[in-house]
XYZ file of N, CA, C and O in Angstrom:
680
model
N 0.504 23.571 19.582
C 0.449 22.385 18.741
C -0.660 22.537 17.705
O -1.679 23.139 17.967
N -0.432 21.929 16.574
C -1.367 22.015 15.454
C -2.560 21.094 15.670
O -2.458 20.083 16.361
N -3.708 21.417 15.082
C -4.875 20.546 15.194
C -4.628 19.204 14.506
O -3.671 19.034 13.755
N -5.531 18.252 14.759
C -5.382 16.879 14.269
C -6.545 16.555 13.338
O -7.703 16.828 13.658
N -6.247 15.948 12.195
C -7.254 15.534 11.224
C -7.800 14.171 11.617
O -7.033 13.238 11.883
N -9.131 14.048 11.654
C -9.782 12.772 11.961
C -10.370 12.218 10.671
O -11.147 12.894 9.992
N -9.985 10.989 10.341
C -10.495 10.299 9.154
C -11.455 9.205 9.573
O -11.293 8.597 10.642
N -12.439 8.930 8.737
C -13.316 7.793 8.963
C -12.513 6.524 8.707
O -11.387 6.583 8.206
N -13.061 5.362 9.001
C -12.376 4.103 8.753
C -12.069 3.935 7.261
O -11.131 3.230 6.891
N -12.845 4.608 6.406
C -12.645 4.551 4.954
C -11.681 5.633 4.459
O -11.574 5.851 3.265
N -11.014 6.331 5.370
C -10.077 7.420 5.084
C -10.750 8.683 4.564
O -10.110 9.553 4.009
N -12.039 8.810 4.762
C -12.760 10.027 4.401
C -12.541 11.063 5.505
O -12.689 10.758 6.685
N -12.177 12.301 5.167
C -11.992 13.310 6.211
C -13.311 13.620 6.906
O -14.326 13.843 6.248
N -13.289 13.607 8.251
C -14.506 13.849 9.024
C -14.465 15.133 9.818
O -15.433 15.879 9.861
N -13.356 15.371 10.511
C -13.317 16.503 11.435
C -11.887 16.906 11.723
O -10.937 16.222 11.340
N -11.779 18.001 12.436
C -10.499 18.479 12.940
C -10.676 18.653 14.445
O -11.645 19.276 14.883
N -9.775 18.060 15.230
C -9.877 18.129 16.688
C -8.574 18.650 17.284
O -7.547 18.711 16.617
N -8.634 18.971 18.558
C -7.435 19.451 19.256
C -6.482 18.287 19.499
O -6.909 17.120 19.548
N -5.195 18.564 19.686
C -4.239 17.487 19.978
C -4.608 16.716 21.249
O -4.486 15.496 21.301
N -5.100 17.422 22.251
C -5.497 16.770 23.505
C -6.626 15.769 23.276
O -6.598 14.655 23.774
N -7.639 16.171 22.507
C -8.759 15.275 22.194
C -8.264 14.071 21.392
O -8.696 12.940 21.630
N -7.366 14.290 20.459
C -6.839 13.195 19.642
C -6.091 12.176 20.503
O -6.253 10.963 20.318
N -5.292 12.650 21.460
C -4.571 11.735 22.343
C -5.555 10.935 23.192
O -5.378 9.728 23.386
N -6.605 11.572 23.690
C -7.634 10.854 24.453
C -8.283 9.767 23.608
O -8.540 8.661 24.092
N -8.564 10.059 22.338
C -9.159 9.070 21.436
C -8.201 7.909 21.183
O -8.617 6.747 21.120
N -6.909 8.195 21.036
C -5.911 7.137 20.836
C -5.821 6.256 22.075
O -5.804 5.024 21.991
N -5.768 6.873 23.253
C -5.646 6.111 24.498
C -6.881 5.251 24.786
O -6.775 4.211 25.422
N -8.049 5.682 24.311
C -9.273 4.893 24.513
C -9.516 3.907 23.373
O -10.577 3.277 23.314
N -8.554 3.769 22.462
C -8.620 2.834 21.322
C -9.802 3.092 20.385
O -10.290 2.174 19.736
N -10.270 4.319 20.321
C -11.330 4.663 19.384
C -10.765 5.020 18.018
O -11.469 4.958 17.020
N -9.487 5.413 18.007
C -8.814 5.754 16.754
C -7.431 5.138 16.754
O -6.892 4.776 17.803
N -6.863 5.041 15.564
C -5.472 4.623 15.435
C -4.689 5.777 14.819
O -5.217 6.533 13.998
N -3.450 5.917 15.231
C -2.619 6.978 14.692
C -2.168 6.578 13.290
O -1.632 5.501 13.079
N -2.407 7.459 12.348
C -2.002 7.216 10.966
C -0.698 7.941 10.661
O 0.166 7.424 9.970
N -0.591 9.160 11.195
C 0.597 9.963 10.941
C 0.958 10.722 12.216
O 0.145 11.485 12.723
N 2.166 10.520 12.753
C 2.562 11.237 13.975
C 2.934 12.694 13.671
O 3.288 13.033 12.544
N 2.852 13.529 14.693
C 3.209 14.940 14.511
C 4.638 15.242 14.931
O 5.185 16.270 14.573
N 5.226 14.338 15.723
C 6.574 14.579 16.221
C 6.583 15.172 17.620
O 7.604 15.190 18.294
N 5.438 15.649 18.086
C 5.321 16.193 19.439
C 4.824 15.104 20.383
O 4.382 14.040 19.943
N 4.890 15.386 21.674
C 4.426 14.410 22.659
C 3.884 15.116 23.887
O 4.326 16.221 24.230
N 2.903 14.479 24.516
C 2.443 14.899 25.837
C 3.185 14.029 26.836
O 3.254 12.813 26.668
N 3.701 14.639 27.880
C 4.491 13.892 28.856
C 3.886 14.034 30.245
O 3.408 15.082 30.630
N 3.963 12.921 30.982
C 3.604 12.937 32.395
C 4.816 12.421 33.169
O 5.878 12.174 32.596
N 4.653 12.198 34.441
C 5.773 11.737 35.250
C 6.270 10.369 34.800
O 7.468 10.098 34.798
N 5.344 9.508 34.391
C 5.716 8.127 34.052
C 5.515 7.757 32.584
O 5.841 6.635 32.197
N 4.967 8.642 31.804
C 4.604 8.230 30.447
C 4.733 9.392 29.462
O 4.497 10.540 29.811
N 5.067 9.066 28.255
C 5.057 10.027 27.152
C 4.159 9.455 26.057
O 4.289 8.287 25.688
N 3.232 10.267 25.577
C 2.301 9.835 24.534
C 2.522 10.722 23.318
O 2.443 11.953 23.411
N 2.815 10.097 22.191
C 3.052 10.840 20.963
C 1.743 11.460 20.473
O 0.691 10.823 20.497
N 1.820 12.699 20.047
C 0.651 13.412 19.531
C 0.535 13.123 18.041
O 1.492 13.305 17.295
N -0.642 12.668 17.599
C -0.809 12.397 16.169
C -1.062 13.676 15.373
O -1.466 14.694 15.918
N -0.826 13.592 14.084
C -1.201 14.649 13.160
C -2.462 14.233 12.401
O -3.303 15.062 12.074
N -2.579 12.911 12.153
C -3.746 12.334 11.483
C -4.130 11.053 12.215
O -3.261 10.229 12.510
N -5.429 10.902 12.518
C -5.932 9.672 13.130
C -7.070 9.120 12.281
O -7.707 9.851 11.519
N -7.308 7.816 12.429
C -8.360 7.125 11.674
C -9.242 6.385 12.654
O -8.735 5.691 13.552
N -10.565 6.532 12.515
C -11.492 5.835 13.396
C -11.356 4.327 13.250
O -11.143 3.820 12.146
N -11.501 3.608 14.358
C -11.414 2.154 14.340
C -12.633 1.537 13.669
O -12.538 0.489 13.040
N -13.781 2.180 13.822
C -15.019 1.689 13.224
C -15.563 2.737 12.262
O -15.441 3.933 12.497
N -16.206 2.269 11.206
C -16.791 3.171 10.222
C -17.998 3.886 10.824
O -18.818 3.285 11.500
N -18.094 5.193 10.584
C -19.225 5.988 11.034
C -19.969 6.464 9.798
O -19.371 7.078 8.908
N -21.263 6.158 9.727
C -22.059 6.578 8.584
C -22.398 8.058 8.718
O -23.034 8.471 9.677
N -21.969 8.848 7.745
C -22.199 10.287 7.748
C -23.152 10.613 6.605
O -22.888 10.235 5.465
N -24.244 11.310 6.896
C -25.159 11.682 5.807
C -24.437 12.525 4.761
O -23.661 13.410 5.097
N -24.662 12.238 3.502
C -23.974 12.933 2.411
C -24.414 14.382 2.289
O -23.640 15.239 1.943
N -25.680 14.666 2.495
C -26.172 16.027 2.326
C -25.961 16.819 3.606
O -26.735 16.755 4.531
N -24.883 17.565 3.631
C -24.637 18.463 4.760
C -25.095 19.842 4.330
O -24.528 20.429 3.420
N -26.132 20.326 4.950
C -26.673 21.624 4.576
C -26.093 22.691 5.494
O -26.579 22.919 6.585
N -25.036 23.311 5.020
C -24.422 24.411 5.748
C -24.581 25.664 4.910
O -24.312 25.656 3.708
N -25.000 26.710 5.549
C -25.164 27.976 4.837
C -23.792 28.528 4.455
O -22.815 28.315 5.163
N -23.719 29.249 3.360
C -22.448 29.856 2.970
C -21.981 30.871 4.017
O -22.787 31.614 4.564
N -20.696 30.869 4.287
C -20.118 31.902 5.138
C -18.872 32.434 4.448
O -18.303 31.786 3.570
N -18.451 33.597 4.848
C -17.354 34.301 4.190
C -16.083 33.461 4.122
O -15.466 33.323 3.074
N -15.706 32.871 5.239
C -14.466 32.105 5.291
C -14.499 30.906 4.339
O -13.547 30.645 3.606
N -15.618 30.191 4.325
C -15.732 29.019 3.457
C -15.765 29.410 1.980
O -15.205 28.708 1.134
N -16.406 30.522 1.655
C -16.442 30.994 0.256
C -15.025 31.342 -0.205
O -14.609 30.977 -1.304
N -14.251 32.011 0.654
C -12.877 32.383 0.295
C -12.009 31.137 0.114
O -11.185 31.087 -0.802
N -12.180 30.119 0.961
C -11.412 28.876 0.812
C -11.792 28.187 -0.486
O -10.935 27.768 -1.260
N -13.092 28.061 -0.749
C -13.561 27.402 -1.974
C -13.028 28.089 -3.223
O -12.629 27.438 -4.185
N -12.988 29.431 -3.206
C -12.560 30.192 -4.376
C -11.077 30.559 -4.354
O -10.631 31.395 -5.145
N -10.305 29.939 -3.470
C -8.853 30.157 -3.371
C -8.481 31.626 -3.169
O -7.488 32.108 -3.726
N -9.284 32.362 -2.420
C -9.034 33.777 -2.126
C -8.881 34.631 -3.378
O -8.226 35.669 -3.359
N -9.468 34.202 -4.485
C -9.344 34.929 -5.749
C -10.707 35.448 -6.203
O -11.721 34.754 -6.076
N -10.702 36.656 -6.737
C -11.920 37.237 -7.299
C -12.385 36.347 -8.457
O -11.594 36.018 -9.346
N -13.637 35.991 -8.459
C -14.160 35.111 -9.499
C -14.519 35.849 -10.786
O -14.986 35.242 -11.744
N -14.279 37.163 -10.808
C -14.494 37.945 -12.019
C -13.178 38.299 -12.707
O -13.056 38.205 -13.917
N -12.159 38.707 -11.918
C -10.912 39.176 -12.539
C -9.674 38.384 -12.111
O -8.637 38.481 -12.746
N -9.734 37.637 -11.018
C -8.606 36.839 -10.570
C -7.726 37.495 -9.521
O -6.832 36.861 -8.979
N -7.959 38.776 -9.230
C -7.172 39.434 -8.181
C -7.559 38.889 -6.811
O -8.488 38.092 -6.683
N -6.862 39.360 -5.779
C -7.135 38.924 -4.409
C -8.543 39.375 -4.010
O -8.897 40.541 -4.122
N -9.350 38.434 -3.528
C -10.731 38.724 -3.130
C -10.768 39.389 -1.764
O -9.977 39.071 -0.880
N -11.698 40.325 -1.621
C -11.874 41.037 -0.354
C -13.313 40.999 0.126
O -13.579 41.265 1.295
N -14.235 40.706 -0.772
C -15.653 40.719 -0.420
C -16.341 39.475 -0.967
O -15.774 38.736 -1.760
N -17.588 39.297 -0.559
C -18.428 38.218 -1.073
C -19.528 38.859 -1.907
O -20.102 39.874 -1.514
N -19.797 38.288 -3.079
C -20.781 38.855 -3.997
C -21.842 37.815 -4.328
O -21.537 36.633 -4.469
N -23.073 38.271 -4.458
C -24.164 37.413 -4.937
C -24.239 37.564 -6.457
O -24.415 38.689 -6.951
N -24.088 36.479 -7.194
C -24.102 36.521 -8.659
C -25.428 37.112 -9.134
O -25.457 38.056 -9.914
N -26.530 36.552 -8.672
C -27.842 37.157 -8.892
C -28.120 37.965 -7.631
O -28.283 37.391 -6.552
N -28.132 39.284 -7.727
C -28.266 40.111 -6.532
C -29.514 39.778 -5.719
O -30.556 39.404 -6.270
N -29.385 39.926 -4.415
C -30.523 39.642 -3.535
C -31.682 40.575 -3.841
O -32.845 40.196 -3.699
N -31.372 41.794 -4.307
C -32.430 42.750 -4.661
C -33.240 42.277 -5.865
O -34.341 42.762 -6.106
N -32.698 41.312 -6.610
C -33.394 40.758 -7.777
C -33.865 39.330 -7.520
O -34.104 38.576 -8.456
N -33.944 38.956 -6.273
C -34.466 37.633 -5.939
C -33.408 36.564 -5.781
O -33.739 35.392 -5.579
N -32.131 36.916 -5.874
C -31.064 35.946 -5.674
C -31.029 35.482 -4.229
O -31.326 36.250 -3.308
N -30.687 34.244 -4.030
C -30.681 33.680 -2.679
C -29.252 33.569 -2.172
O -28.303 33.575 -2.943
N -29.118 33.436 -0.878
C -27.810 33.270 -0.238
C -27.498 31.772 -0.191
O -27.601 31.128 0.845
N -27.140 31.213 -1.362
C -26.842 29.787 -1.489
C -25.465 29.626 -2.117
O -24.926 30.562 -2.712
N -24.910 28.419 -2.007
C -23.561 28.161 -2.521
C -23.432 28.409 -4.011
O -22.381 28.827 -4.475
N -24.476 28.161 -4.777
C -24.372 28.355 -6.222
C -24.647 29.801 -6.651
O -24.666 30.110 -7.838
N -24.838 30.713 -5.682
C -25.074 32.119 -6.007
C -24.089 33.062 -5.313
O -24.170 34.264 -5.487
N -23.149 32.529 -4.538
C -22.208 33.361 -3.789
C -20.793 33.094 -4.272
O -20.384 31.947 -4.401
N -20.039 34.169 -4.552
C -18.647 34.045 -4.989
C -17.786 35.078 -4.268
O -18.282 36.098 -3.782
N -16.485 34.823 -4.228
C -15.523 35.792 -3.709
C -15.259 36.826 -4.802
O -15.197 36.483 -5.984
N -15.115 38.090 -4.395
C -14.876 39.163 -5.377
C -13.970 40.223 -4.768
O -13.952 40.425 -3.555
N -13.228 40.907 -5.627
C -12.439 42.054 -5.160
C -13.387 43.250 -5.037
O -14.491 43.245 -5.589
N -12.944 44.267 -4.357
C -13.804 45.448 -4.141
C -14.170 46.134 -5.456
O -15.303 46.568 -5.645
N -13.208 46.217 -6.372
C -13.472 46.899 -7.646
C -14.563 46.195 -8.448
O -15.482 46.837 -8.960
N -14.453 44.883 -8.570
C -15.457 44.131 -9.342
C -16.820 44.155 -8.648
O -17.853 44.275 -9.310
N -16.819 44.058 -7.329
C -18.079 44.081 -6.595
C -18.753 45.446 -6.763
O -19.967 45.528 -6.963
N -17.971 46.516 -6.720
C -18.529 47.861 -6.904
C -18.998 48.067 -8.347
O -20.027 48.699 -8.589
N -18.242 47.520 -9.310
C -18.605 47.648 -10.723
C -19.908 46.890 -11.016
O -20.772 47.385 -11.740
N -20.057 45.718 -10.439
C -21.227 44.889 -10.700
C -22.482 45.461 -10.050
O -23.561 45.425 -10.625
N -22.343 45.993 -8.843
C -23.450 46.572 -8.080
C -24.618 45.611 -7.978
O -24.435 44.463 -7.606
N -25.827 46.063 -8.316
C -27.009 45.205 -8.196
C -27.476 44.707 -9.561
O -28.656 44.626 -9.839
N -26.510 44.368 -10.403
C -26.830 43.872 -11.740
C -26.334 42.442 -11.906
O -25.528 41.963 -11.118
N -26.768 41.815 -12.972
C -26.247 40.500 -13.324
C -24.883 40.689 -13.977
O -24.633 41.730 -14.601
N -23.978 39.719 -13.873
C -22.660 39.870 -14.500
C -22.750 40.163 -16.003
O -21.990 40.977 -16.526
N -23.684 39.527 -16.694
C -23.804 39.727 -18.141
C -24.208 41.151 -18.501
O -23.856 41.651 -19.568
N -24.921 41.823 -17.614
C -25.340 43.199 -17.874
C -24.167 44.182 -17.776
O -24.247 45.285 -18.296
N -23.083 43.774 -17.122
C -21.893 44.616 -16.978
C -20.736 44.117 -17.832
O -19.632 44.619 -17.698
N -20.971 43.123 -18.653
C -19.899 42.560 -19.473
C -18.897 41.752 -18.647
O -17.745 41.608 -19.049
N -19.329 41.222 -17.522
C -18.446 40.431 -16.647
C -18.788 38.957 -16.786
O -19.928 38.598 -17.071
N -17.766 38.116 -16.597
C -17.984 36.670 -16.661
C -17.344 36.021 -15.447
O -16.280 36.437 -14.990
N -17.981 34.977 -14.944
C -17.413 34.211 -13.843
C -16.292 33.336 -14.371
O -16.413 32.751 -15.450
N -15.219 33.226 -13.607
C -14.081 32.389 -14.001
C -14.427 30.915 -13.856
O -13.942 30.085 -14.607
N -15.235 30.576 -12.847
C -15.737 29.205 -12.696
C -17.079 29.260 -11.995
O -17.374 30.182 -11.251
N -17.856 28.252 -12.246
C -19.205 28.190 -11.708
C -19.170 27.889 -10.204
O -18.489 26.955 -9.781
N -19.886 28.648 -9.397
C -19.876 28.383 -7.955
C -20.671 27.124 -7.602
O -21.578 26.725 -8.327
N -20.289 26.489 -6.503
C -20.974 25.294 -6.026
C -20.591 25.021 -4.579
O -19.914 25.819 -3.935
N -21.007 23.875 -4.082
C -20.706 23.495 -2.701
C -19.205 23.240 -2.539
O -18.567 22.710 -3.445
N -18.651 23.583 -1.380
C -17.235 23.285 -1.123
C -17.011 21.781 -0.998
O -17.914 21.041 -0.616
N -15.812 21.344 -1.304
C -15.459 19.925 -1.165
C -15.177 19.620 0.303
O -14.965 20.530 1.102
N -15.149 18.336 0.676
C -14.809 17.983 2.063
C -13.448 18.525 2.493
O -13.282 18.951 3.630
N -12.484 18.546 1.586
C -11.172 19.080 1.958
C -11.238 20.596 2.180
O -10.484 21.140 2.981
N -12.151 21.281 1.493
C -12.343 22.708 1.757
C -12.853 22.927 3.176
O -12.427 23.856 3.863
N -13.766 22.053 3.627
C -14.293 22.186 4.991
C -13.201 21.933 6.016
O -13.165 22.558 7.079
N -12.277 21.027 5.712
C -11.151 20.780 6.615
C -10.290 22.037 6.705
O -9.862 22.441 7.793
N -10.053 22.685 5.588
C -9.262 23.915 5.572
C -9.967 25.016 6.361
O -9.327 25.765 7.094
N -11.281 25.107 6.228
C -12.040 26.105 6.987
C -11.895 25.842 8.485
O -11.674 26.758 9.271
N -11.988 24.576 8.892
C -11.911 24.228 10.318
C -10.512 24.427 10.881
O -10.353 24.877 12.015
N -9.492 24.103 10.112
C -8.120 24.146 10.626
C -7.407 25.462 10.344
O -6.430 25.781 11.007
N -7.853 26.216 9.380
C -7.173 27.447 9.006
C -6.201 27.244 7.863
O -6.106 28.051 6.964
N -5.451 26.158 7.903
C -4.551 25.791 6.810
C -4.352 24.280 6.861
O -4.589 23.650 7.886
N -3.912 23.719 5.768
C -3.729 22.271 5.689
C -2.240 21.951 5.776
O -1.475 22.308 4.883
N -1.820 21.274 6.862
C -0.416 20.865 6.949
C -0.065 19.882 5.833
O -0.937 19.181 5.306
N 1.207 19.809 5.485
C 1.653 18.909 4.412
C 1.270 17.462 4.688
O 0.941 16.717 3.766
N 1.315 17.044 5.943
C 0.988 15.664 6.294
C -0.465 15.323 5.959
O -0.790 14.169 5.690
N -1.356 16.308 5.969
C -2.767 16.058 5.700
C -3.072 15.967 4.211
O -4.000 15.276 3.813
N -2.353 16.694 3.382
C -2.708 16.804 1.968
C -2.747 15.442 1.286
O -3.555 15.223 0.388
N -1.902 14.527 1.718
C -1.904 13.187 1.133
C -3.245 12.486 1.360
O -3.804 11.875 0.447
N -3.787 12.604 2.550
C -5.050 11.935 2.878
C -6.242 12.660 2.266
O -7.191 12.025 1.823
N -6.196 13.956 2.199
C -7.269 14.710 1.571
C -7.266 14.484 0.067
O -8.306 14.347 -0.550
N -6.087 14.426 -0.540
C -5.965 14.190 -1.977
C -6.459 12.820 -2.382
O -7.135 12.668 -3.387
N -6.153 11.792 -1.562
C -6.622 10.434 -1.858
C -8.133 10.385 -1.880
O -8.742 9.819 -2.763
N -8.776 11.031 -0.893
C -10.223 11.005 -0.829
C -10.827 11.749 -2.004
O -11.772 11.291 -2.625
N -10.285 12.924 -2.332
C -10.814 13.734 -3.428
C -10.716 12.988 -4.758
O -11.619 13.012 -5.559
N -9.585 12.297 -4.993
C -9.426 11.593 -6.269
C -10.374 10.401 -6.357
O -10.919 10.116 -7.404
N -10.607 9.703 -5.235
C -11.553 8.583 -5.243
C -12.976 9.088 -5.401
O -13.811 8.454 -6.040
N -13.279 10.252 -4.837
C -14.617 10.813 -4.880
C -14.987 11.247 -6.294
O -16.096 11.104 -6.746
N -14.014 11.810 -7.033
C -14.294 12.300 -8.374
C -14.295 11.188 -9.414
O -14.775 11.375 -10.516
N -13.745 10.028 -9.088
C -13.681 8.920 -10.048
C -15.000 8.219 -10.205
O -15.916 8.354 -9.500
């Protein structure tokens, strides 16, 4: 069974949990089912529908500044698995300002890159090699973190992630 998306009472994506945990939360009235998955857990006397998306009954205040260090999987999700120099399929992670030149391992200095571009750039700045970034690196969005946690975003989730992203950017 696929993982379950947990939304805050305000429909903000919070976490991804196992189907078993989601059913326990529904049965304890801590969450309400927003979107069913079509699957069910069955016992001798009862069948409980497994949700695909649940929403907390009460709002939980989450600090806005989540300080997570960059990791390979999250960088690839943020950059859509594309090299940020040429657009081909990314295979490596590159520091825009090389660590040998004082660059730090932060979200605004790490990008996905193909092997050719990473080898071409070496320990230089992109401008020194005539290379340009396709887009400026930054922190991943909340929906990117959901993709990192779940591996992929089911169609049922995209509606809720899209609503939050559009409200957040407005």
